[in-house]
Amino acid sequence: MQGSLDHPDTGHLIDFRNITVTRGGKKILDSVSLQIGVGENVAIIGPNGSGKSSLIKTITREYRPLVNSPGVACRIMGKERWDIFDLQDLLGIVSGDLQHEYTRDICGYEAVLSGFFSSIGIYKNHRVTYEMKCIVQTVMEFLEISHLQDKSISQMSTGEARRILIARALVHDPLALVLDEPANSLDLHSFHKFREVMRRIAAAGKSIILVTHNLQDIIPEIERVILFKDGKIFMDGPKKEILTSSNLSLLFGLQVEVQNTGGYYRAWC
């Protein structure tokens, strides 16, 4: 999976400085400064309402930060301004909201192909090229989901549909895959397959930005963890230093025990 987009030459994929975002008169991100390097794999963890999903929506330009504060910067690959379609080429997004959109009778192949057009399905005005078709086949083979190309998403399991949406996000060969609570509603088998897919993507050289509240989602290739609380970065650092019982207890406001087994973490109360 070789890169085809001419990305600006910079060491930072994300470079946010003093970012504040408000919705309905309430601060949902409060003076957040964050840098994520190209090729870096990061997990963003926090309780519901902590601001982690709002951060992702700011990265994807769905939310806009206040700009009347000193020292504010909101750069992606060194640029302040992005055309939304160019940004979609740079960042592959997979979220629960996106999966809810794919409840129509669309086959797996068409769903993956629609990633080229940022649409829900393929329409008559879409010009599908031979190169696009080849890329779809390559990505589906890479994720081992070729057998799903003729199956309707409405008949797929949650795990199958999630892998289809990951393939959809990868057709542009983005620098980073952004996963917002990606393992919700997965059974044990689907969850195991999902983690295997994430590891395969990381091994292919893609950055993974994982947003979750579940430590079990974190694969060994993710080495940096950012804890979010009340719209602010609570802690940020190497995984082994951040994912401790004391830190997670402070984050969630209750006694949490953390265990690391073979590079995989789990937590319980």
GROMACS .gro file of N, CA and C in nm, residues 107-269:
model
  489
  107CYS      N    1  -2.394  -0.327  -0.119
  107CYS     CA    2  -2.301  -0.440  -0.106
  107CYS      C    3  -2.164  -0.390  -0.059
  108GLY      N    4  -2.083  -0.482  -0.009
  108GLY     CA    5  -1.954  -0.446   0.047
  108GLY      C    6  -1.864  -0.377  -0.054
  109TYR      N    7  -1.860  -0.429  -0.176
  109TYR     CA    8  -1.775  -0.369  -0.280
  109TYR      C    9  -1.813  -0.224  -0.307
  110GLU      N   10  -1.944  -0.198  -0.321
  110GLU     CA   11  -1.990  -0.063  -0.348
  110GLU      C   12  -1.961   0.030  -0.231
  111ALA      N   13  -1.974  -0.021  -0.109
  111ALA     CA   14  -1.945   0.061   0.009
  111ALA      C   15  -1.799   0.103   0.011
  112VAL      N   16  -1.709   0.009  -0.019
  112VAL     CA   17  -1.566   0.043  -0.021
  112VAL      C   18  -1.537   0.141  -0.134
  113LEU      N   19  -1.592   0.117  -0.251
  113LEU     CA   20  -1.572   0.204  -0.367
  113LEU      C   21  -1.621   0.346  -0.340
  114SER      N   22  -1.727   0.360  -0.260
  114SER     CA   23  -1.784   0.492  -0.234
  114SER      C   24  -1.689   0.582  -0.157
  115GLY      N   25  -1.583   0.523  -0.099
  115GLY     CA   26  -1.483   0.605  -0.030
  115GLY      C   27  -1.416   0.705  -0.123
  116PHE      N   28  -1.407   0.673  -0.251
  116PHE     CA   29  -1.346   0.765  -0.348
  116PHE      C   30  -1.430   0.891  -0.367
  117PHE      N   31  -1.560   0.881  -0.337
  117PHE     CA   32  -1.651   0.991  -0.364
  117PHE      C   33  -1.710   1.053  -0.237
  118SER      N   34  -1.665   1.002  -0.121
  118SER     CA   35  -1.716   1.050   0.009
  118SER      C   36  -1.868   1.046   0.012
  119SER      N   37  -1.923   0.940  -0.043
  119SER     CA   38  -2.068   0.927  -0.053
  119SER      C   39  -2.114   0.801   0.019
  120ILE      N   40  -2.246   0.786   0.029
  120ILE     CA   41  -2.304   0.664   0.083
  120ILE      C   42  -2.356   0.585  -0.037
  121GLY      N   43  -2.270   0.501  -0.093
  121GLY     CA   44  -2.304   0.428  -0.213
  121GLY      C   45  -2.254   0.498  -0.338
  122ILE      N   46  -2.280   0.436  -0.454
  122ILE     CA   47  -2.235   0.486  -0.583
  122ILE      C   48  -2.356   0.535  -0.662
  123TYR      N   49  -2.339   0.651  -0.729
  123TYR     CA   50  -2.448   0.712  -0.805
  123TYR      C   51  -2.409   0.726  -0.952
  124LYS      N   52  -2.507   0.756  -1.036
  124LYS     CA   53  -2.487   0.761  -1.181
  124LYS      C   54  -2.383   0.864  -1.222
  125ASN      N   55  -2.372   0.972  -1.146
  125ASN     CA   56  -2.277   1.078  -1.184
  125ASN      C   57  -2.133   1.048  -1.139
  126HIS      N   58  -2.113   0.938  -1.070
  126HIS     CA   59  -1.979   0.901  -1.025
  126HIS      C   60  -1.903   0.832  -1.139
  127ARG      N   61  -1.784   0.882  -1.166
  127ARG     CA   62  -1.701   0.823  -1.271
  127ARG      C   63  -1.603   0.724  -1.207
  128VAL      N   64  -1.635   0.599  -1.218
  128VAL     CA   65  -1.554   0.493  -1.158
  128VAL      C   66  -1.450   0.448  -1.261
  129THR      N   67  -1.324   0.456  -1.223
  129THR     CA   68  -1.216   0.420  -1.315
  129THR      C   69  -1.166   0.278  -1.288
  130TYR      N   70  -1.092   0.227  -1.384
  130TYR     CA   71  -1.032   0.094  -1.368
  130TYR      C   72  -0.935   0.093  -1.250
  131GLU      N   73  -0.860   0.203  -1.233
  131GLU     CA   74  -0.765   0.213  -1.123
  131GLU      C   75  -0.837   0.204  -0.988
  132MET      N   76  -0.953   0.273  -0.977
  132MET     CA   77  -1.030   0.266  -0.853
  132MET      C   78  -1.071   0.122  -0.823
  133LYS      N   79  -1.118   0.051  -0.925
  133LYS     CA   80  -1.161  -0.086  -0.906
  133LYS      C   81  -1.044  -0.174  -0.858
  134CYS      N   82  -0.927  -0.151  -0.916
  134CYS     CA   83  -0.809  -0.229  -0.875
  134CYS      C   84  -0.772  -0.200  -0.730
  135ILE      N   85  -0.780  -0.072  -0.690
  135ILE     CA   86  -0.747  -0.034  -0.552
  135ILE      C   87  -0.845  -0.098  -0.454
  136VAL      N   88  -0.972  -0.097  -0.488
  136VAL     CA   89  -1.073  -0.160  -0.401
  136VAL      C   90  -1.041  -0.307  -0.381
  137GLN      N   91  -1.010  -0.377  -0.489
  137GLN     CA   92  -0.978  -0.519  -0.478
  137GLN      C   93  -0.854  -0.541  -0.392
  138THR      N   94  -0.753  -0.455  -0.411
  138THR     CA   95  -0.629  -0.468  -0.334
  138THR      C   96  -0.653  -0.447  -0.186
  139VAL      N   97  -0.729  -0.343  -0.152
  139VAL     CA   98  -0.755  -0.312  -0.011
  139VAL      C   99  -0.838  -0.422   0.053
  140MET      N  100  -0.938  -0.472  -0.018
  140MET     CA  101  -1.022  -0.578   0.039
  140MET      C  102  -0.941  -0.706   0.060
  141GLU      N  103  -0.851  -0.734  -0.032
  141GLU     CA  104  -0.763  -0.851  -0.013
  141GLU      C  105  -0.670  -0.830   0.105
  142PHE      N  106  -0.616  -0.708   0.120
  142PHE     CA  107  -0.526  -0.677   0.230
  142PHE      C  108  -0.595  -0.698   0.365
  143LEU      N  109  -0.724  -0.662   0.373
  143LEU     CA  110  -0.799  -0.676   0.498
  143LEU      C  111  -0.870  -0.811   0.508
  144GLU      N  112  -0.851  -0.896   0.406
  144GLU     CA  113  -0.909  -1.031   0.403
  144GLU      C  114  -1.061  -1.027   0.412
  145ILE      N  115  -1.121  -0.939   0.331
  145ILE     CA  116  -1.268  -0.927   0.329
  145ILE      C  117  -1.323  -0.936   0.187
  146SER      N  118  -1.246  -0.994   0.096
  146SER     CA  119  -1.294  -1.008  -0.042
  146SER      C  120  -1.423  -1.087  -0.049
  147HIS      N  121  -1.442  -1.180   0.044
  147HIS     CA  122  -1.563  -1.262   0.044
  147HIS      C  123  -1.689  -1.182   0.077
  148LEU      N  124  -1.671  -1.058   0.120
  148LEU     CA  125  -1.787  -0.974   0.156
  148LEU      C  126  -1.828  -0.879   0.045
  149GLN      N  127  -1.762  -0.884  -0.071
  149GLN     CA  128  -1.786  -0.781  -0.172
  149GLN      C  129  -1.929  -0.784  -0.227
  150ASP      N  130  -1.992  -0.900  -0.232
  150ASP     CA  131  -2.129  -0.908  -0.284
  150ASP      C  132  -2.235  -0.913  -0.176
  151LYS      N  133  -2.192  -0.914  -0.052
  151LYS     CA  134  -2.287  -0.925   0.059
  151LYS      C  135  -2.340  -0.787   0.097
  152SER      N  136  -2.468  -0.777   0.121
  152SER     CA  137  -2.528  -0.651   0.162
  152SER      C  138  -2.483  -0.614   0.303
  153ILE      N  139  -2.453  -0.488   0.324
  153ILE     CA  140  -2.412  -0.444   0.459
  153ILE      C  141  -2.522  -0.470   0.560
  154SER      N  142  -2.646  -0.460   0.517
  154SER     CA  143  -2.758  -0.484   0.609
  154SER      C  144  -2.762  -0.628   0.658
  155GLN      N  145  -2.693  -0.718   0.588
  155GLN     CA  146  -2.689  -0.859   0.628
  155GLN      C  147  -2.557  -0.898   0.694
  156MET      N  148  -2.465  -0.803   0.706
  156MET     CA  149  -2.335  -0.830   0.768
  156MET      C  150  -2.345  -0.820   0.919
  157SER      N  151  -2.252  -0.889   0.986
  157SER     CA  152  -2.237  -0.868   1.130
  157SER      C  153  -2.175  -0.730   1.153
  158THR      N  154  -2.182  -0.682   1.276
  158THR     CA  155  -2.123  -0.553   1.308
  158THR      C  156  -1.974  -0.552   1.276
  159GLY      N  157  -1.906  -0.661   1.308
  159GLY     CA  158  -1.762  -0.669   1.283
  159GLY      C  159  -1.730  -0.667   1.135
  160GLU      N  160  -1.809  -0.738   1.053
  160GLU     CA  161  -1.787  -0.737   0.909
  160GLU      C  162  -1.808  -0.597   0.852
  161ALA      N  163  -1.916  -0.533   0.894
  161ALA     CA  164  -1.943  -0.397   0.845
  161ALA      C  165  -1.833  -0.300   0.886
  162ARG      N  166  -1.779  -0.317   1.006
  162ARG     CA  167  -1.672  -0.229   1.053
  162ARG      C  168  -1.547  -0.244   0.965
  163ARG      N  169  -1.515  -0.367   0.928
  163ARG     CA  170  -1.398  -0.388   0.842
  163ARG      C  171  -1.421  -0.333   0.701
  164ILE      N  172  -1.544  -0.338   0.655
  164ILE     CA  173  -1.577  -0.277   0.525
  164ILE      C  174  -1.553  -0.126   0.531
  165LEU      N  175  -1.593  -0.063   0.640
  165LEU     CA  176  -1.574   0.082   0.653
  165LEU      C  177  -1.426   0.118   0.668
  166ILE      N  178  -1.349   0.031   0.730
  166ILE     CA  179  -1.204   0.054   0.737
  166ILE      C  180  -1.145   0.048   0.596
  167ALA      N  181  -1.190  -0.049   0.517
  167ALA     CA  182  -1.144  -0.057   0.377
  167ALA      C  183  -1.184   0.068   0.301
  168ARG      N  184  -1.304   0.116   0.323
  168ARG     CA  185  -1.351   0.240   0.258
  168ARG      C  186  -1.259   0.356   0.293
  169ALA      N  187  -1.214   0.361   0.418
  169ALA     CA  188  -1.127   0.470   0.462
  169ALA      C  189  -0.987   0.459   0.404
  170LEU      N  190  -0.947   0.338   0.362
  170LEU     CA  191  -0.810   0.315   0.316
  170LEU      C  192  -0.792   0.331   0.165
  171VAL      N  193  -0.900   0.346   0.089
  171VAL     CA  194  -0.884   0.346  -0.057
  171VAL      C  195  -0.801   0.465  -0.106
  172HIS      N  196  -0.799   0.574  -0.031
  172HIS     CA  197  -0.718   0.690  -0.070
  172HIS      C  198  -0.573   0.676  -0.024
  173ASP      N  199  -0.540   0.565   0.043
  173ASP     CA  200  -0.406   0.546   0.097
  173ASP      C  201  -0.368   0.662   0.188
  174PRO      N  202  -0.451   0.690   0.291
  174PRO     CA  203  -0.425   0.805   0.377
  174PRO      C  204  -0.302   0.785   0.465
  175LEU      N  205  -0.249   0.894   0.516
  175LEU     CA  206  -0.137   0.885   0.609
  175LEU      C  207  -0.179   0.824   0.742
  176ALA      N  208  -0.302   0.852   0.783
  176ALA     CA  209  -0.348   0.809   0.915
  176ALA      C  210  -0.490   0.756   0.909
  177LEU      N  211  -0.517   0.658   0.994
  177LEU     CA  212  -0.652   0.605   1.011
  177LEU      C  213  -0.701   0.650   1.148
  178VAL      N  214  -0.813   0.721   1.148
  178VAL     CA  215  -0.870   0.775   1.271
  178VAL      C  216  -0.991   0.689   1.308
  179LEU      N  217  -0.985   0.625   1.423
  179LEU     CA  218  -1.088   0.530   1.466
  179LEU      C  219  -1.156   0.582   1.593
  180ASP      N  220  -1.283   0.616   1.582
  180ASP     CA  221  -1.358   0.672   1.695
  180ASP      C  222  -1.449   0.564   1.753
  181GLU      N  223  -1.411   0.513   1.871
  181GLU     CA  224  -1.484   0.406   1.941
  181GLU      C  225  -1.513   0.291   1.843
  182PRO      N  226  -1.411   0.236   1.778
  182PRO     CA  227  -1.434   0.142   1.667
  182PRO      C  228  -1.482   0.004   1.708
  183ALA      N  229  -1.459  -0.036   1.833
  183ALA     CA  230  -1.489  -0.174   1.873
  183ALA      C  231  -1.621  -0.187   1.948
  184ASN      N  232  -1.698  -0.078   1.956
  184ASN     CA  233  -1.828  -0.086   2.022
  184ASN      C  234  -1.916  -0.192   1.955
  185SER      N  235  -1.985  -0.269   2.034
  185SER     CA  236  -2.085  -0.367   1.988
  185SER      C  237  -2.025  -0.489   1.919
  186LEU      N  238  -1.893  -0.507   1.928
  186LEU     CA  239  -1.834  -0.625   1.866
  186LEU      C  240  -1.833  -0.742   1.964
  187ASP      N  241  -1.865  -0.863   1.914
  187ASP     CA  242  -1.854  -0.981   1.998
  187ASP      C  243  -1.706  -1.021   2.006
  188LEU      N  244  -1.676  -1.125   2.085
  188LEU     CA  245  -1.537  -1.161   2.110
  188LEU      C  246  -1.462  -1.197   1.982
  189HIS      N  247  -1.525  -1.274   1.894
  189HIS     CA  248  -1.458  -1.314   1.770
  189HIS      C  249  -1.433  -1.193   1.681
  190SER      N  250  -1.534  -1.106   1.667
  190SER     CA  251  -1.520  -0.987   1.584
  190SER      C  252  -1.417  -0.892   1.641
  191PHE      N  253  -1.412  -0.884   1.775
  191PHE     CA  254  -1.315  -0.797   1.839
  191PHE      C  255  -1.172  -0.846   1.814
  192HIS      N  256  -1.154  -0.977   1.820
  192HIS     CA  257  -1.022  -1.034   1.792
  192HIS      C  258  -0.981  -1.005   1.648
  193LYS      N  259  -1.072  -1.023   1.553
  193LYS     CA  260  -1.043  -0.995   1.413
  193LYS      C  261  -1.012  -0.846   1.392
  194PHE      N  262  -1.086  -0.761   1.463
  194PHE     CA  263  -1.065  -0.618   1.450
  194PHE      C  264  -0.924  -0.579   1.496
  195ARG      N  265  -0.879  -0.633   1.607
  195ARG     CA  266  -0.745  -0.600   1.655
  195ARG      C  267  -0.639  -0.652   1.557
  196GLU      N  268  -0.662  -0.767   1.497
  196GLU     CA  269  -0.569  -0.818   1.396
  196GLU      C  270  -0.561  -0.722   1.277
  197VAL      N  271  -0.676  -0.668   1.237
  197VAL     CA  272  -0.679  -0.573   1.125
  197VAL      C  273  -0.601  -0.448   1.161
  198MET      N  274  -0.619  -0.396   1.282
  198MET     CA  275  -0.546  -0.277   1.323
  198MET      C  276  -0.395  -0.302   1.323
  199ARG      N  277  -0.353  -0.417   1.368
  199ARG     CA  278  -0.210  -0.449   1.371
  199ARG      C  279  -0.155  -0.459   1.229
  200ARG      N  280  -0.233  -0.514   1.139
  200ARG     CA  281  -0.190  -0.525   0.999
  200ARG      C  282  -0.173  -0.386   0.937
  201ILE      N  283  -0.265  -0.296   0.969
  201ILE     CA  284  -0.259  -0.159   0.917
  201ILE      C  285  -0.138  -0.086   0.974
  202ALA      N  286  -0.114  -0.102   1.103
  202ALA     CA  287   0.002  -0.038   1.165
  202ALA      C  288   0.132  -0.091   1.104
  203ALA      N  289   0.137  -0.221   1.078
  203ALA     CA  290   0.257  -0.281   1.019
  203ALA      C  291   0.281  -0.231   0.877
  204ALA      N  292   0.173  -0.186   0.810
  204ALA     CA  293   0.185  -0.132   0.674
  204ALA      C  294   0.233   0.012   0.673
  205GLY      N  295   0.253   0.071   0.792
  205GLY     CA  296   0.310   0.205   0.799
  205GLY      C  297   0.211   0.317   0.817
  206LYS      N  298   0.083   0.285   0.837
  206LYS     CA  299  -0.016   0.390   0.862
  206LYS      C  300  -0.013   0.432   1.008
  207SER      N  301  -0.033   0.562   1.031
  207SER     CA  302  -0.057   0.607   1.168
  207SER      C  303  -0.197   0.564   1.210
  208ILE      N  304  -0.212   0.528   1.336
  208ILE     CA  305  -0.344   0.498   1.391
  208ILE      C  306  -0.370   0.595   1.505
  209ILE      N  307  -0.481   0.667   1.496
  209ILE     CA  308  -0.527   0.752   1.604
  209ILE      C  309  -0.656   0.689   1.654
  210LEU      N  310  -0.648   0.628   1.771
  210LEU     CA  311  -0.758   0.549   1.827
  210LEU      C  312  -0.824   0.626   1.941
  211VAL      N  313  -0.954   0.648   1.930
  211VAL     CA  314  -1.030   0.713   2.036
  211VAL      C  315  -1.118   0.607   2.101
  212THR      N  316  -1.104   0.590   2.232
  212THR     CA  317  -1.177   0.484   2.299
  212THR      C  318  -1.189   0.513   2.448
  213HIS      N  319  -1.276   0.439   2.515
  213HIS     CA  320  -1.277   0.440   2.661
  213HIS      C  321  -1.241   0.301   2.715
  214ASN      N  322  -1.206   0.210   2.622
  214ASN     CA  323  -1.180   0.071   2.658
  214ASN      C  324  -1.033   0.038   2.631
  215LEU      N  325  -0.960   0.006   2.735
  215LEU     CA  326  -0.818  -0.025   2.721
  215LEU      C  327  -0.792  -0.146   2.633
  216GLN      N  328  -0.886  -0.237   2.624
  216GLN     CA  329  -0.866  -0.358   2.544
  216GLN      C  330  -0.855  -0.328   2.395
  217ASP      N  331  -0.900  -0.210   2.353
  217ASP     CA  332  -0.890  -0.172   2.211
  217ASP      C  333  -0.745  -0.141   2.171
  218ILE      N  334  -0.659  -0.116   2.267
  218ILE     CA  335  -0.524  -0.067   2.238
  218ILE      C  336  -0.433  -0.183   2.198
  219ILE      N  337  -0.381  -0.176   2.076
  219ILE     CA  338  -0.291  -0.280   2.026
  219ILE      C  339  -0.147  -0.248   2.069
  220PRO      N  340  -0.059  -0.348   2.070
  220PRO     CA  341   0.080  -0.325   2.115
  220PRO      C  342   0.153  -0.217   2.035
  221GLU      N  343   0.116  -0.197   1.908
  221GLU     CA  344   0.184  -0.098   1.824
  221GLU      C  345   0.156   0.045   1.868
  222ILE      N  346   0.054   0.066   1.948
  222ILE     CA  347   0.026   0.200   2.002
  222ILE      C  348   0.113   0.221   2.125
  223GLU      N  349   0.203   0.318   2.118
  223GLU     CA  350   0.300   0.338   2.225
  223GLU      C  351   0.277   0.466   2.305
  224ARG      N  352   0.188   0.550   2.257
  224ARG     CA  353   0.160   0.675   2.328
  224ARG      C  354   0.012   0.683   2.362
  225VAL      N  355  -0.019   0.727   2.483
  225VAL     CA  356  -0.157   0.738   2.528
  225VAL      C  357  -0.182   0.879   2.581
  226ILE      N  358  -0.294   0.936   2.540
  226ILE     CA  359  -0.338   1.068   2.586
  226ILE      C  360  -0.469   1.050   2.662
  227LEU      N  361  -0.472   1.093   2.786
  227LEU     CA  362  -0.593   1.087   2.867
  227LEU      C  363  -0.665   1.221   2.859
  228PHE      N  364  -0.796   1.215   2.833
  228PHE     CA  365  -0.878   1.336   2.820
  228PHE      C  366  -0.979   1.342   2.934
  229LYS      N  367  -0.997   1.462   2.989
  229LYS     CA  368  -1.094   1.481   3.095
  229LYS      C  369  -1.142   1.626   3.094
  230ASP      N  370  -1.273   1.646   3.096
  230ASP     CA  371  -1.333   1.779   3.103
  230ASP      C  372  -1.282   1.872   2.992
  231GLY      N  373  -1.266   1.818   2.872
  231GLY     CA  374  -1.227   1.898   2.757
  231GLY      C  375  -1.080   1.936   2.754
  232LYS      N  376  -0.999   1.875   2.841
  232LYS     CA  377  -0.857   1.907   2.848
  232LYS      C  378  -0.774   1.779   2.844
  233ILE      N  379  -0.648   1.795   2.807
  233ILE     CA  380  -0.555   1.682   2.818
  233ILE      C  381  -0.518   1.665   2.964
  234PHE      N  382  -0.550   1.550   3.016
  234PHE     CA  383  -0.527   1.519   3.157
  234PHE      C  384  -0.385   1.464   3.178
  235MET      N  385  -0.344   1.376   3.089
  235MET     CA  386  -0.208   1.321   3.090
  235MET      C  387  -0.172   1.280   2.948
  236ASP      N  388  -0.042   1.277   2.918
  236ASP     CA  389   0.005   1.244   2.785
  236ASP      C  390   0.147   1.189   2.798
  237GLY      N  391   0.168   1.068   2.744
  237GLY     CA  392   0.302   1.012   2.753
  237GLY      C  393   0.309   0.869   2.706
  238PRO      N  394   0.422   0.803   2.732
  238PRO     CA  395   0.438   0.662   2.693
  238PRO      C  396   0.333   0.574   2.759
  239LYS      N  397   0.288   0.474   2.685
  239LYS     CA  398   0.178   0.389   2.731
  239LYS      C  399   0.205   0.328   2.869
  240LYS      N  400   0.326   0.276   2.889
  240LYS     CA  401   0.355   0.209   3.016
  240LYS      C  402   0.349   0.303   3.135
  241GLU      N  403   0.379   0.431   3.111
  241GLU     CA  404   0.375   0.529   3.220
  241GLU      C  405   0.234   0.581   3.246
  242ILE      N  406   0.153   0.587   3.141
  242ILE     CA  407   0.020   0.647   3.154
  242ILE      C  408  -0.085   0.545   3.199
  243LEU      N  409  -0.079   0.423   3.146
  243LEU     CA  410  -0.182   0.324   3.176
  243LEU      C  411  -0.151   0.251   3.307
  244THR      N  412  -0.168   0.323   3.416
  244THR     CA  413  -0.150   0.265   3.549
  244THR      C  414  -0.281   0.272   3.626
  245SER      N  415  -0.292   0.191   3.728
  245SER     CA  416  -0.414   0.190   3.809
  245SER      C  417  -0.441   0.327   3.871
  246SER      N  418  -0.337   0.392   3.921
  246SER     CA  419  -0.357   0.522   3.986
  246SER      C  420  -0.402   0.628   3.886
  247ASN      N  421  -0.342   0.630   3.767
  247ASN     CA  422  -0.380   0.730   3.667
  247ASN      C  423  -0.523   0.710   3.617
  248LEU      N  424  -0.559   0.584   3.591
  248LEU     CA  425  -0.694   0.557   3.542
  248LEU      C  426  -0.798   0.580   3.651
  249SER      N  427  -0.762   0.558   3.776
  249SER     CA  428  -0.854   0.587   3.886
  249SER      C  429  -0.883   0.736   3.895
  250LEU      N  430  -0.779   0.817   3.877
  250LEU     CA  431  -0.799   0.962   3.876
  250LEU      C  432  -0.882   1.006   3.756
  251LEU      N  433  -0.860   0.945   3.642
  251LEU     CA  434  -0.931   0.983   3.520
  251LEU      C  435  -1.080   0.955   3.532
  252PHE      N  436  -1.115   0.836   3.579
  252PHE     CA  437  -1.255   0.794   3.581
  252PHE      C  438  -1.325   0.821   3.714
  253GLY      N  439  -1.249   0.863   3.815
  253GLY     CA  440  -1.311   0.898   3.942
  253GLY      C  441  -1.359   0.781   4.024
  254LEU      N  442  -1.298   0.665   4.006
  254LEU     CA  443  -1.328   0.547   4.087
  254LEU      C  444  -1.207   0.456   4.085
  255GLN      N  445  -1.206   0.357   4.175
  255GLN     CA  446  -1.090   0.270   4.186
  255GLN      C  447  -1.083   0.177   4.065
  256VAL      N  448  -0.975   0.188   3.989
  256VAL     CA  449  -0.956   0.108   3.868
  256VAL      C  450  -0.829   0.027   3.883
  257GLU      N  451  -0.836  -0.099   3.844
  257GLU     CA  452  -0.718  -0.185   3.840
  257GLU      C  453  -0.681  -0.210   3.694
  258VAL      N  454  -0.553  -0.204   3.664
  258VAL     CA  455  -0.504  -0.220   3.527
  258VAL      C  456  -0.409  -0.338   3.521
  259GLN      N  457  -0.424  -0.418   3.415
  259GLN     CA  458  -0.336  -0.533   3.395
  259GLN      C  459  -0.282  -0.531   3.252
  260ASN      N  460  -0.153  -0.561   3.238
  260ASN     CA  461  -0.088  -0.570   3.108
  260ASN      C  462  -0.045  -0.714   3.086
  261THR      N  463  -0.100  -0.776   2.982
  261THR     CA  464  -0.066  -0.915   2.951
  261THR      C  465  -0.021  -0.922   2.805
  262GLY      N  466   0.107  -0.944   2.785
  262GLY     CA  467   0.159  -0.958   2.650
  262GLY      C  468   0.138  -0.837   2.562
  263GLY      N  469   0.142  -0.718   2.620
  263GLY     CA  470   0.125  -0.596   2.543
  263GLY      C  471  -0.019  -0.550   2.527
  264TYR      N  472  -0.112  -0.630   2.579
  264TYR     CA  473  -0.255  -0.592   2.578
  264TYR      C  474  -0.298  -0.556   2.720
  265TYR      N  475  -0.375  -0.448   2.728
  265TYR     CA  476  -0.417  -0.398   2.858
  265TYR      C  477  -0.568  -0.425   2.881
  266ARG      N  478  -0.602  -0.438   3.006
  266ARG     CA  479  -0.744  -0.440   3.044
  266ARG      C  480  -0.758  -0.373   3.179
  267ALA      N  481  -0.879  -0.323   3.202
  267ALA     CA  482  -0.906  -0.252   3.328
  267ALA      C  483  -1.039  -0.300   3.386
  268TRP      N  484  -1.047  -0.300   3.516
  268TRP     CA  485  -1.173  -0.333   3.583
  268TRP      C  486  -1.182  -0.254   3.714
  269CYS      N  487  -1.303  -0.243   3.762
  269CYS     CA  488  -1.328  -0.168   3.886
  269CYS      C  489  -1.342  -0.262   4.005
   0.00000   0.00000   0.00000
